[in-house]
Every structure is written in structure tokens, then in C-alpha cells.
RNA sequence: GCCAGCAUAGCUCAGUUGGCCAGAGCAGCUGAUUUGUAAUCAGCGGGUCGGGGGUUCGAAUCCCUCUGCUGGCUCCA
């Protein structure tokens, strides 16, 4: 017998080899029908996988995030089975669950999959789901797995296996119906759990996220245990469309775009401009209260300015082309960021430590060449105005200044009604130090300042390695949109960075930057 | 930039395999009605079918190209 401990601390005895589903059945039949998968000692397992030893057990249903992920992952396999039935010889990349559904990256060879094919694929999925095929977990040796996918001719899976040589002992295949996939699992017990499916989108996606490699066809979908839930989901999508800022902006005559002016260049109409003014006045007041001094800097600047700052080397090829003048060798750039200008203001005259902290703020309009496929309403544009501030202070003042910035951020977010926001600390990727400028010491100091200040302010944060900018760690505030739909982030990002390098001054202060 | 789509009246859209002067609803305008809270009646105006090029006796419809848009990928100072 084994002892199973439930989340509420209750313990019960079961025969060794009982599955989560067996255990659920012993509690109630209704519960057993809802169980999708289970957390065994914190790891998500199939509900049907035998538990051999004492364990902590949490049954997962549709109401649990991990339950949904299991469900959607199984749906990805079901879609793969349908795709393979419709397009024989199709090759498979990876097919995970996402925050809101699932996708599978496939290489359909000569076929082109478009949204016109969705109804057919959906129909096939439902047809296969009704067969109630079990998802069978099959531990396998690396060699046997390689042999299998060689035979099948799926080079993408072979590449994935190549990467997993280290963990050769843990390789598993999953089989349902006629489809066998390399997969860690877990899955729902059988395909009949999936009652409703909707393919939502098809898009290109680079294999292994590398733009120099093969582009796969990524098919997105979402699925539900009940038809009604699909309908509710579709309704929510409709509601979200009604609230789309692009639709509202046009209807309310807030802003417009013009083909003749150019893509990604918003034109603010009178009503929209009133909104802008109100927002700017509010931000101005809050900043003046906190000792910021407002400045205005030009829209273009000499190329050398950005060469000095390092931005040219990093982003020059992605920026607008330089603007040349009749004077030989002279080039200007449309201002892509305000930082160098603010540093110029600091360096304009010698400073005593008594001048610090010096807080410079500007509503600075900047221009950046964004790839054509990136443009999106007002959230990704080629010209926009940043509320951008730089704080010049001594190393000792960094933490306090950072706390003040956090306070300002919270005040603004609260005033704007953003109650649900997340804060993400973006640090260097320790694996690729060559991507970053500055000394290790400065990086450590800057990263610690962010970590300590956020901790001290009681802010809930997540930490991402490798998400830092090339010259600074960042703290990003991200807010949810009006519907709070999962995975759908408002175009509102508040970035606070802590800069420690500057070639513009003799005092070598720390520069804190806050842009939103 | 890459992949898949899309672009017809102010808005939402019809327009099957290329073939009478390109249509509907709503909005607008004019007139009638005066019935109390989302659309009463009649009439009218409005479209280089995104731009350019090509195939054809003939293109909104097929091909090429440019521009813009949508959803992803990559990028995001």
C-alpha cells in the first residue's frame, strides 16, 4: 500500500500502482469524470499513470491552469493526427499548449495550409476525438526513437532527439490512434475528452525560433471539454473586437493613419489630442511634484551622438537611414531615443555632487524604423512620444531614486485604473555576456539595485534572464487590457532601467532611466 | 523582413466558374409623418471596385508589381 497526501493535508492509503484516476474514482464518480491530469509530487502526470510510491497528489481539472495545459497539449496531438490524415507525409516540429490554446509547427511539404482548410481539419479532429483513442505513454530508448523517426522521415524530430541526448533515459513517445509523437506528456486519458475545437489562426514560424532557418507553418487552435465553452470563448473574442483600440480610435475620431503619410505614423485628431494633453498634464504634474525638471530636445541629432551611445552599433541597421546634408560627411538621424540628448544636458556644465540627484524629463517624440510586419495600431508604430526621464545620481542614491520611480509608477498605474499589472525584472543572460556592454561590476550593481528596490517596495515580480537591454537591466510593467483576457497585453509598457555607464560626464553618476 | 490572408459607397458586407449601365442594409440628404427613449414612410445623392502594369473581344473577378491592413514568426533602444 502507498500513502497519498491530498492538498488539504488529508492522507489515504491506496494499492501501489493506483492511478490518479483510480484515486479520483474512490472519492466520487463525478470528480473522476472531471479529472484531466494530476500533479504527483509537484510534477504533472497522466491521470492514468500508475503511482508506485507514497506521493502528494493534486487532481487537475479544467479549472486548473495545468489541467487546461494538459487538455490543450493533447489537442495539439489530436490536430497533428488530423493533419497527418489529411496531408500524408506532413512533418512535425513542436506542438505545445499555450496560455490560450495550442499550436503545432508543421512542414506540409508542397501543400499550403490556409484558414480555408480549417473546417475540414476541425471536422477530422472531432471525428478522431469521438473514437475515444487512449493516449498511451511509451518510454523508449534514444536509439529506438531515432530509428522510428528516421523510418518516418521526420528530420525535425530527429533534431529534437539530438538535443536530448543528455536525458536519453527519459525519452517517451505518445501514441493515440494512428499518431505517434515524441513528447514528454502528459495527456488526457483519451481523445473523447475533447468535445469542441476551433482552429484560430495559421502563421509562419521559424524552426527553433531562428529566422535563418526553415519556416514552418504554425496552426493555432483552441479546444474545450464542452461545446458551450467554445461558444463563450467565441463570444469573448467578439467582445474584444468591439473594444479594439484601433476600432474605437477610428470611430471616436481619436487618431488616424494615412497611406500617403506612411505606415506606422499615427496622426492625432482633435479629440485624441485632447486625451493626449490631459494625460501629459497629469504626468507632468506628478513629475514636477517629485523634483523632475522638464526639457525639450530636437527631433534629429548627429549620427556620432548615437555612435557614442552605442545605439548605432546595436540598432543602426534597424533605424531609419541617416539624413545627409550638403556638407560633406555630415549625417543626422531622426531621434530614435532621448537618452543621449539628456546626457548632453547633464554634460553641458560641470556638476557638483550637490546637484545630484538631477532628474530630467521630457515628452520626447522619437522615430524608429520598425519592420513592416510589426506595425500594429498604436502599439507598434514608427513615430511616438515617450514620457522619458533620466535621473543622474550617486551610487548611494540609486536605491532611493529607484524606489521613488516605483512609487511614481504605481501612482500613475493606479490613477489610470490598471489594477492588474505584472512587473518583470529583465536581467542579463549569463550565457552570452558578449551581448552586453559595461563592466560586470556595474551590471551586478544595477541588477542588485532593481532586485532590492522591488523587494523593498513589496512589488510582485517575475525575473527573466536574457531580457535585459544591451546596456541595462530593466523592470517592465505590463498591464492587462480592458477585458483582462489571458495572453492579451495592453500596449502599455513602463520600462524603468538602471544605467551605470556614461561617457558624457566627469562625475560618472549612475543614470536611471524611466520611459513609458 | 518572413509566412498565411485581406483591400468593393462614410460603416458592415453581397458580387458562383471573367460577360447586360457594380448591388444590399445602415448612415447621409430632401420631403412627409408627430406616434415618448436603438432604426415611420417616400424619394435622392454617393463607388478611379487600394495604385500601376499585363492577359482577354471583354476583368471587381485571372497574372505580375507596389502600397496599406489583419494574424503570427523574428525584432523591440
Coordinates of N, CA and C (backbone and C1' of nucleotides) in Angstrom, one line a residue, chain B:
Chain B
rG1 P 9.4 45.2 -45.9 O5' 10.1 43.8 -45.6 C5' 11.4 43.5 -46.2 C4' 12.0 42.3 -45.5 C3' 11.1 41.1 -45.6 O3' 11.2 40.4 -46.8 C1' 11.9 41.3 -43.4
rC2 P 10.1 39.6 -47.5 O5' 9.9 38.3 -46.5 C5' 10.9 37.3 -46.5 C4' 10.5 36.2 -45.5 C3' 9.1 35.7 -45.8 O3' 9.0 34.7 -46.8 C1' 9.3 36.1 -43.5
rC3 P 7.7 34.6 -47.7 O5' 6.7 33.9 -46.8 C5' 6.9 32.5 -46.4 C4' 5.8 32.1 -45.5 C3' 4.4 32.3 -46.0 O3' 4.0 31.3 -46.9 C1' 4.6 33.0 -43.7
rA4 P 2.9 31.7 -48.0 O5' 1.6 31.9 -47.3 C5' 1.0 30.7 -46.6 C4' -0.2 31.2 -45.9 C3' -1.2 32.0 -46.6 O3' -2.0 31.3 -47.5 C1' -0.8 33.0 -44.5
rG5 P -2.8 31.9 -48.7 O5' -4.0 32.6 -47.9 C5' -4.5 33.8 -48.3 C4' -5.4 34.4 -47.2 C3' -6.0 35.7 -47.6 O3' -7.3 35.4 -48.2 C1' -4.8 36.1 -45.6
rC6 P -7.7 36.2 -49.5 O5' -8.1 37.6 -49.0 C5' -9.1 37.7 -47.9 C4' -9.0 39.1 -47.3 C3' -9.1 40.2 -48.3 O3' -10.5 40.5 -48.6 C1' -7.4 40.7 -46.8
rA7 P -10.8 41.3 -50.0 O5' -10.3 42.8 -49.7 C5' -11.0 43.6 -48.7 C4' -10.4 45.0 -48.8 C3' -10.7 45.7 -50.1 O3' -11.2 47.0 -49.9 C1' -8.3 45.6 -49.7
rU8 P -12.6 47.4 -49.4 O5' -13.4 47.3 -50.8 C5' -13.0 48.1 -51.9 C4' -14.1 48.2 -52.8 C3' -15.4 48.8 -52.3 O3' -15.4 50.2 -52.2 C1' -15.9 46.8 -53.5
rA9 P -15.9 50.9 -50.9 O5' -17.0 51.9 -51.4 C5' -16.7 53.3 -51.6 C4' -18.0 54.0 -51.3 C3' -18.4 54.2 -49.9 O3' -18.4 55.6 -49.5 C1' -20.2 53.5 -51.2
rG10 P -17.1 56.4 -49.3 O5' -17.2 56.3 -47.7 C5' -16.3 57.1 -46.9 C4' -16.8 57.1 -45.5 C3' -17.0 55.7 -44.9 O3' -15.9 55.2 -44.3 C1' -19.0 57.0 -44.6
rC11 P -15.6 53.6 -44.4 O5' -16.6 53.0 -43.5 C5' -16.5 53.1 -42.0 C4' -17.6 52.3 -41.4 C3' -17.6 50.9 -41.8 O3' -16.8 50.1 -41.0 C1' -19.8 51.8 -41.9
rU12 P -16.2 48.7 -41.6 O5' -17.5 47.8 -41.6 C5' -18.0 47.2 -40.4 C4' -19.1 46.3 -40.8 C3' -18.8 45.3 -41.9 O3' -18.1 44.1 -41.3 C1' -20.9 46.3 -42.4
rC13 P -17.2 43.3 -42.3 O5' -18.0 43.2 -43.6 C5' -18.1 42.0 -44.4 C4' -19.4 42.0 -45.1 C3' -19.4 41.4 -46.5 O3' -19.3 40.0 -46.5 C1' -20.8 43.3 -46.4
rA14 P -18.7 39.2 -47.7 O5' -19.8 38.9 -48.8 C5' -20.8 39.8 -49.0 C4' -21.9 39.3 -49.9 C3' -21.5 38.8 -51.3 O3' -21.4 37.3 -51.3 C1' -23.0 40.6 -51.5
rG15 P -20.3 36.6 -52.3 O5' -20.5 37.4 -53.7 C5' -21.5 36.9 -54.6 C4' -21.5 37.9 -55.8 C3' -20.3 37.9 -56.7 O3' -20.3 36.8 -57.6 C1' -20.9 40.1 -56.2
rU16 P -18.9 36.3 -58.3 O5' -19.0 34.7 -58.3 C5' -18.3 33.9 -57.3 C4' -18.7 32.5 -57.4 C3' -18.3 31.7 -58.7 O3' -17.0 31.2 -58.6 C1' -20.6 31.3 -58.1
rU17 P -15.8 32.0 -59.1 O5' -16.1 32.2 -60.6 C5' -15.0 32.1 -61.5 C4' -15.1 30.7 -62.2 C3' -15.3 30.7 -63.7 O3' -14.1 31.0 -64.4 C1' -16.7 29.1 -62.6
rG18 P -14.0 32.4 -65.2 O5' -14.4 33.5 -64.2 C5' -15.6 34.1 -64.1 C4' -15.5 35.5 -64.7 C3' -16.4 35.8 -65.9 O3' -17.8 36.1 -65.5 C1' -14.2 36.7 -66.2
rG19 P -18.4 37.4 -65.1 O5' -18.6 38.1 -66.5 C5' -18.7 39.5 -66.6 C4' -19.6 39.8 -67.8 C3' -20.9 39.1 -67.7 O3' -22.0 39.9 -67.2 C1' -19.9 38.9 -69.9
rC20 P -22.1 41.6 -67.5 O5' -23.4 42.0 -66.7 C5' -24.0 43.3 -66.9 C4' -24.4 43.4 -68.4 C3' -24.7 44.8 -68.8 O3' -23.5 45.5 -69.2 C1' -26.4 43.4 -69.5
rC21 P -23.3 46.9 -69.7 O5' -23.5 47.7 -68.3 C5' -22.4 48.5 -67.9 C4' -23.0 49.8 -67.4 C3' -23.3 49.8 -65.9 O3' -22.2 50.2 -65.1 C1' -25.1 50.7 -67.2
rA22 P -21.6 49.3 -64.0 O5' -22.8 48.7 -63.2 C5' -22.9 47.3 -63.1 C4' -22.8 46.9 -61.6 C3' -23.5 47.7 -60.6 O3' -24.9 47.3 -60.6 C1' -21.4 47.3 -59.8
rG23 P -26.1 48.2 -60.4 O5' -26.9 47.6 -59.2 C5' -26.8 48.1 -57.9 C4' -27.0 46.9 -57.0 C3' -27.3 47.3 -55.6 O3' -28.7 47.6 -55.4 C1' -25.6 45.7 -55.5
rA24 P -29.2 48.6 -54.3 O5' -29.2 47.7 -53.0 C5' -30.0 46.6 -52.9 C4' -29.8 45.9 -51.6 C3' -29.9 46.8 -50.4 O3' -31.2 47.0 -50.0 C1' -27.9 45.5 -50.2
rG25 P -31.7 48.3 -49.3 O5' -31.1 48.1 -47.8 C5' -31.7 47.0 -47.0 C4' -30.9 46.9 -45.7 C3' -30.6 48.3 -45.0 O3' -31.7 48.6 -44.2 C1' -28.6 47.1 -45.2
rC26 P -32.1 50.2 -44.0 O5' -30.9 50.7 -43.1 C5' -30.8 50.3 -41.7 C4' -29.4 50.7 -41.2 C3' -29.1 52.2 -41.2 O3' -29.7 53.0 -40.2 C1' -27.3 51.0 -42.0
rA27 P -30.2 54.5 -40.5 O5' -28.8 55.2 -40.7 C5' -27.9 55.5 -39.6 C4' -26.7 56.1 -40.1 C3' -27.0 57.5 -40.8 O3' -27.1 58.6 -39.9 C1' -25.5 56.1 -42.2
rG28 P -28.1 59.8 -40.3 O5' -27.5 60.4 -41.6 C5' -26.2 61.0 -41.6 C4' -25.9 61.6 -43.0 C3' -27.0 62.5 -43.6 O3' -26.8 63.8 -43.1 C1' -26.3 60.9 -45.2
rC29 P -28.1 64.7 -42.8 O5' -28.6 65.1 -44.2 C5' -27.8 65.9 -45.1 C4' -28.4 65.9 -46.4 C3' -29.9 66.3 -46.5 O3' -30.1 67.7 -46.4 C1' -29.5 64.5 -47.9
rU30 P -31.4 68.3 -45.7 O5' -32.5 68.0 -46.8 C5' -32.5 68.6 -48.0 C4' -33.7 68.2 -48.8 C3' -35.0 68.2 -48.1 O3' -35.6 69.4 -48.0 C1' -34.8 66.1 -49.3
rG31 P -36.5 69.8 -46.8 O5' -37.8 68.9 -47.0 C5' -38.8 69.3 -48.1 C4' -39.7 68.2 -48.3 C3' -40.6 67.8 -47.1 O3' -41.7 68.7 -47.0 C1' -39.8 65.8 -48.2
rA32 P -42.5 68.8 -45.5 O5' -43.2 67.4 -45.5 C5' -44.4 67.2 -46.3 C4' -44.9 65.8 -46.0 C3' -45.3 65.5 -44.6 O3' -46.6 65.9 -44.3 C1' -44.0 63.7 -45.4
rU33 P -47.0 66.4 -42.9 O5' -46.9 65.1 -42.0 C5' -47.8 64.0 -42.2 C4' -47.5 62.8 -41.4 C3' -47.4 63.2 -39.9 O3' -48.6 63.1 -39.2 C1' -45.5 61.9 -40.5
rU34 P -49.0 64.3 -38.3 O5' -48.2 63.9 -36.9 C5' -48.5 62.7 -36.2 C4' -47.5 62.7 -35.0 C3' -47.9 63.9 -34.0 O3' -47.9 63.3 -32.7 C1' -45.6 64.0 -34.7
rU35 P -49.1 62.6 -32.1 O5' -48.2 61.5 -31.4 C5' -48.8 60.3 -30.9 C4' -47.9 59.1 -31.2 C3' -46.5 59.1 -30.7 O3' -46.4 58.8 -29.3 C1' -46.6 58.2 -32.8
rG36 P -45.3 59.4 -28.4 O5' -44.4 58.0 -28.2 C5' -43.1 57.9 -28.8 C4' -42.1 58.0 -27.6 C3' -42.4 57.0 -26.5 O3' -41.2 56.4 -26.2 C1' -42.1 59.2 -25.7
rU37 P -41.0 54.8 -26.5 O5' -39.4 54.7 -26.5 C5' -38.6 55.0 -27.6 C4' -37.3 55.5 -27.2 C3' -36.5 54.6 -26.3 O3' -35.5 54.0 -27.1 C1' -36.5 56.8 -25.5
rA38 P -35.2 52.5 -27.1 O5' -34.0 52.5 -28.1 C5' -33.8 53.7 -28.9 C4' -33.3 53.2 -30.2 C3' -34.2 52.1 -30.9 O3' -35.2 52.7 -31.6 C1' -31.9 51.5 -31.0
rA39 P -36.4 51.9 -32.2 O5' -36.3 52.2 -33.7 C5' -36.3 53.5 -34.2 C4' -35.5 53.6 -35.5 C3' -36.2 52.8 -36.6 O3' -37.1 53.7 -37.3 C1' -33.9 52.2 -36.5
rU40 P -37.9 53.3 -38.6 O5' -39.3 53.6 -38.0 C5' -40.4 52.8 -38.2 C4' -41.5 53.4 -39.0 C3' -41.2 53.6 -40.4 O3' -41.4 52.4 -41.2 C1' -42.1 55.6 -39.6
rC41 P -40.6 52.2 -42.6 O5' -41.3 53.2 -43.5 C5' -42.7 52.9 -43.9 C4' -43.2 54.0 -44.8 C3' -42.4 54.3 -46.0 O3' -42.7 53.4 -47.1 C1' -42.9 56.4 -44.9
rA42 P -41.5 53.1 -48.1 O5' -41.5 54.4 -49.0 C5' -42.6 54.8 -49.8 C4' -42.4 56.2 -50.4 C3' -41.0 56.3 -51.2 O3' -41.1 55.8 -52.5 C1' -41.4 58.2 -49.8
rG43 P -39.8 55.2 -53.2 O5' -38.9 56.5 -53.5 C5' -39.4 57.4 -54.5 C4' -38.6 58.7 -54.5 C3' -37.1 58.6 -54.7 O3' -36.8 58.5 -56.0 C1' -37.6 60.0 -52.8
rC44 P -35.4 57.9 -56.5 O5' -34.3 59.0 -56.0 C5' -34.4 60.3 -56.6 C4' -33.3 61.2 -55.9 C3' -31.9 60.6 -56.0 O3' -31.3 60.9 -57.2 C1' -32.4 61.3 -53.8
rG45 P -30.1 60.0 -57.8 O5' -28.9 60.5 -57.1 C5' -28.5 61.9 -57.2 C4' -27.5 62.3 -56.1 C3' -26.3 61.4 -56.1 O3' -25.3 61.9 -57.0 C1' -27.2 61.6 -53.9
rG46 P -24.4 60.8 -57.8 O5' -23.5 60.2 -56.6 C5' -22.6 61.1 -55.9 C4' -22.0 60.4 -54.7 C3' -21.3 59.1 -55.1 O3' -20.0 59.4 -55.5 C1' -22.7 58.7 -53.3
rG47 P -19.4 58.8 -56.9 O5' -18.7 57.5 -56.4 C5' -17.9 57.4 -55.3 C4' -17.4 56.0 -55.2 C3' -16.5 55.6 -56.4 O3' -15.2 55.9 -56.1 C1' -18.1 53.9 -55.7
rU48 P -14.3 56.7 -57.2 O5' -13.8 55.5 -58.1 C5' -14.2 55.4 -59.4 C4' -13.0 55.1 -60.3 C3' -12.2 53.9 -59.8 O3' -12.7 52.7 -60.3 C1' -10.7 55.7 -60.2
rC49 P -12.3 51.3 -59.8 O5' -12.7 51.4 -58.2 C5' -11.9 50.8 -57.2 C4' -12.7 49.6 -56.6 C3' -11.9 48.3 -56.6 O3' -11.5 48.0 -55.3 C1' -14.2 48.0 -57.3
rG50 P -10.2 47.4 -54.8 O5' -9.2 48.6 -54.5 C5' -9.7 49.8 -53.8 C4' -8.6 50.7 -53.6 C3' -7.6 50.9 -54.8 O3' -8.1 51.8 -55.7 C1' -6.4 50.3 -52.9
rG51 P -7.8 51.6 -57.2 O5' -6.2 52.0 -57.3 C5' -5.8 53.4 -57.1 C4' -4.4 53.5 -57.3 C3' -3.9 53.0 -58.7 O3' -4.1 54.0 -59.7 C1' -2.4 52.2 -57.0
rG52 P -4.4 53.4 -61.2 O5' -3.0 52.8 -61.6 C5' -1.9 53.6 -61.9 C4' -0.7 52.8 -62.2 C3' -0.9 51.8 -63.4 O3' -0.7 52.4 -64.6 C1' 0.2 50.7 -61.6
rG53 P -1.5 51.8 -65.9 O5' -0.7 50.4 -66.1 C5' 0.6 50.5 -66.7 C4' 1.2 49.1 -66.6 C3' 0.6 48.0 -67.5 O3' 0.9 48.1 -68.9 C1' 1.1 47.1 -65.4
rG54 P -0.2 47.7 -70.0 O5' -0.3 46.1 -69.8 C5' 0.9 45.3 -70.2 C4' 0.7 43.9 -69.7 C3' -0.4 43.1 -70.4 O3' 0.1 42.7 -71.7 C1' -0.4 42.7 -68.1
rU55 P -1.0 42.4 -72.8 O5' -1.7 41.1 -72.3 C5' -1.0 39.8 -72.3 C4' -1.9 38.7 -71.9 C3' -3.3 38.6 -72.6 O3' -3.1 37.9 -73.8 C1' -3.7 38.5 -70.3
rU56 P -3.7 38.5 -75.2 O5' -5.3 38.5 -74.9 C5' -5.9 37.2 -74.8 C4' -7.4 37.4 -74.4 C3' -8.1 38.4 -75.3 O3' -8.6 37.7 -76.4 C1' -8.5 38.8 -73.0
rC57 P -8.6 38.6 -77.8 O5' -9.8 39.6 -77.7 C5' -9.8 40.7 -78.6 C4' -11.1 41.4 -78.3 C3' -11.4 41.8 -76.9 O3' -10.8 43.0 -76.5 C1' -13.3 40.8 -77.8
rG58 P -10.0 43.2 -75.1 O5' -11.2 43.1 -74.1 C5' -12.2 44.2 -74.0 C4' -13.3 43.8 -73.1 C3' -12.9 43.4 -71.6 O3' -12.8 44.5 -70.8 C1' -14.4 41.8 -72.5
rA59 P -11.7 44.4 -69.6 O5' -12.3 43.4 -68.6 C5' -13.5 43.6 -67.9 C4' -13.3 43.2 -66.4 C3' -12.3 44.2 -65.7 O3' -12.8 44.6 -64.5 C1' -11.5 42.0 -65.6
rA60 P -13.7 45.7 -64.0 O5' -13.7 45.6 -62.5 C5' -12.5 45.9 -61.7 C4' -12.5 45.2 -60.4 C3' -12.2 43.7 -60.5 O3' -10.8 43.5 -60.4 C1' -14.2 43.9 -59.2
rU61 P -10.0 42.4 -61.2 O5' -10.8 41.0 -60.8 C5' -10.6 40.4 -59.5 C4' -11.5 39.2 -59.5 C3' -11.1 38.0 -60.4 O3' -11.0 36.8 -59.7 C1' -13.3 38.6 -60.9
rC62 P -9.6 36.4 -59.1 O5' -8.8 36.0 -60.4 C5' -8.8 34.6 -60.9 C4' -7.8 34.5 -61.9 C3' -6.4 35.1 -61.6 O3' -5.6 34.3 -60.8 C1' -7.1 35.7 -63.8
rC63 P -4.5 34.9 -59.9 O5' -3.4 35.3 -60.9 C5' -2.6 34.3 -61.6 C4' -1.6 35.0 -62.4 C3' -0.7 36.0 -61.7 O3' 0.4 35.4 -61.0 C1' -1.4 37.0 -63.7
rC64 P 0.9 36.0 -59.6 O5' 1.8 37.3 -60.2 C5' 2.9 37.0 -61.0 C4' 3.5 38.3 -61.5 C3' 3.8 39.3 -60.3 O3' 5.1 39.1 -59.7 C1' 2.7 40.5 -62.1
rU65 P 5.3 39.4 -58.2 O5' 5.3 41.0 -58.2 C5' 6.4 41.8 -58.8 C4' 6.0 43.2 -58.9 C3' 5.7 43.8 -57.5 O3' 6.9 44.2 -56.8 C1' 4.1 44.5 -59.1
rC66 P 6.9 44.3 -55.2 O5' 6.2 45.7 -54.9 C5' 6.9 46.9 -55.3 C4' 6.0 48.1 -55.2 C3' 5.4 48.3 -53.8 O3' 6.2 49.0 -53.0 C1' 3.7 48.4 -55.5
rU67 P 6.1 48.7 -51.4 O5' 4.7 49.5 -51.0 C5' 4.6 50.9 -51.2 C4' 3.2 51.3 -50.8 C3' 2.7 50.8 -49.5 O3' 3.1 51.6 -48.4 C1' 1.0 50.4 -51.2
rG68 P 3.3 50.9 -47.0 O5' 1.8 50.7 -46.5 C5' 1.0 51.8 -46.2 C4' -0.4 51.3 -46.0 C3' -0.6 50.3 -45.0 O3' -0.7 50.9 -43.7 C1' -1.8 49.6 -46.9
rC69 P -0.4 50.0 -42.4 O5' -1.7 49.0 -42.3 C5' -3.0 49.5 -42.0 C4' -4.0 48.3 -42.1 C3' -3.7 47.1 -41.2 O3' -4.1 47.4 -39.9 C1' -4.2 46.4 -43.4
rU70 P -3.4 46.6 -38.7 O5' -4.0 45.1 -38.9 C5' -5.4 44.9 -38.7 C4' -5.7 43.4 -38.9 C3' -4.8 42.5 -38.1 O3' -5.2 42.4 -36.7 C1' -5.0 41.6 -40.3
rG71 P -4.1 42.2 -35.6 O5' -3.7 40.6 -35.7 C5' -4.8 39.7 -35.6 C4' -4.2 38.3 -35.9 C3' -2.9 38.1 -35.3 O3' -3.0 37.7 -33.9 C1' -2.9 37.4 -37.6
rG72 P -1.7 37.9 -33.0 O5' -0.9 36.6 -33.3 C5' 0.5 36.6 -33.3 C4' 0.9 35.3 -34.0 C3' 2.4 35.2 -34.1 O3' 2.9 34.5 -33.0 C1' 1.6 35.1 -36.3
rC73 P 4.2 35.0 -32.2 O5' 5.3 34.6 -33.3 C5' 5.6 33.3 -33.6 C4' 6.6 33.2 -34.7 C3' 7.9 34.0 -34.4 O3' 8.8 33.2 -33.5 C1' 7.3 34.5 -36.6
rU74 P 9.6 34.0 -32.4 O5' 10.6 34.9 -33.2 C5' 11.8 34.4 -33.8 C4' 12.4 35.4 -34.7 C3' 12.8 36.7 -33.9 O3' 14.1 36.5 -33.2 C1' 11.7 37.3 -35.9
rC75 P 14.3 37.3 -31.8 O5' 14.1 38.8 -32.2 C5' 15.2 39.5 -32.9 C4' 14.8 40.9 -33.2 C3' 14.5 41.8 -32.0 O3' 15.7 42.3 -31.5 C1' 12.8 42.0 -33.6
rC76 P 15.9 42.5 -29.9 O5' 14.8 43.7 -29.6 C5' 15.1 45.0 -30.1 C4' 13.9 45.9 -29.8 C3' 13.4 46.0 -28.4 O3' 14.1 47.0 -27.7 C1' 11.5 45.5 -29.7
rA77 P 14.4 46.9 -26.2 O5' 14.7 48.4 -25.8 C5' 16.0 48.7 -25.1 C4' 16.4 50.0 -25.6 C3' 15.3 51.0 -25.9 O3' 14.9 51.6 -24.7 C1' 16.9 51.0 -27.6

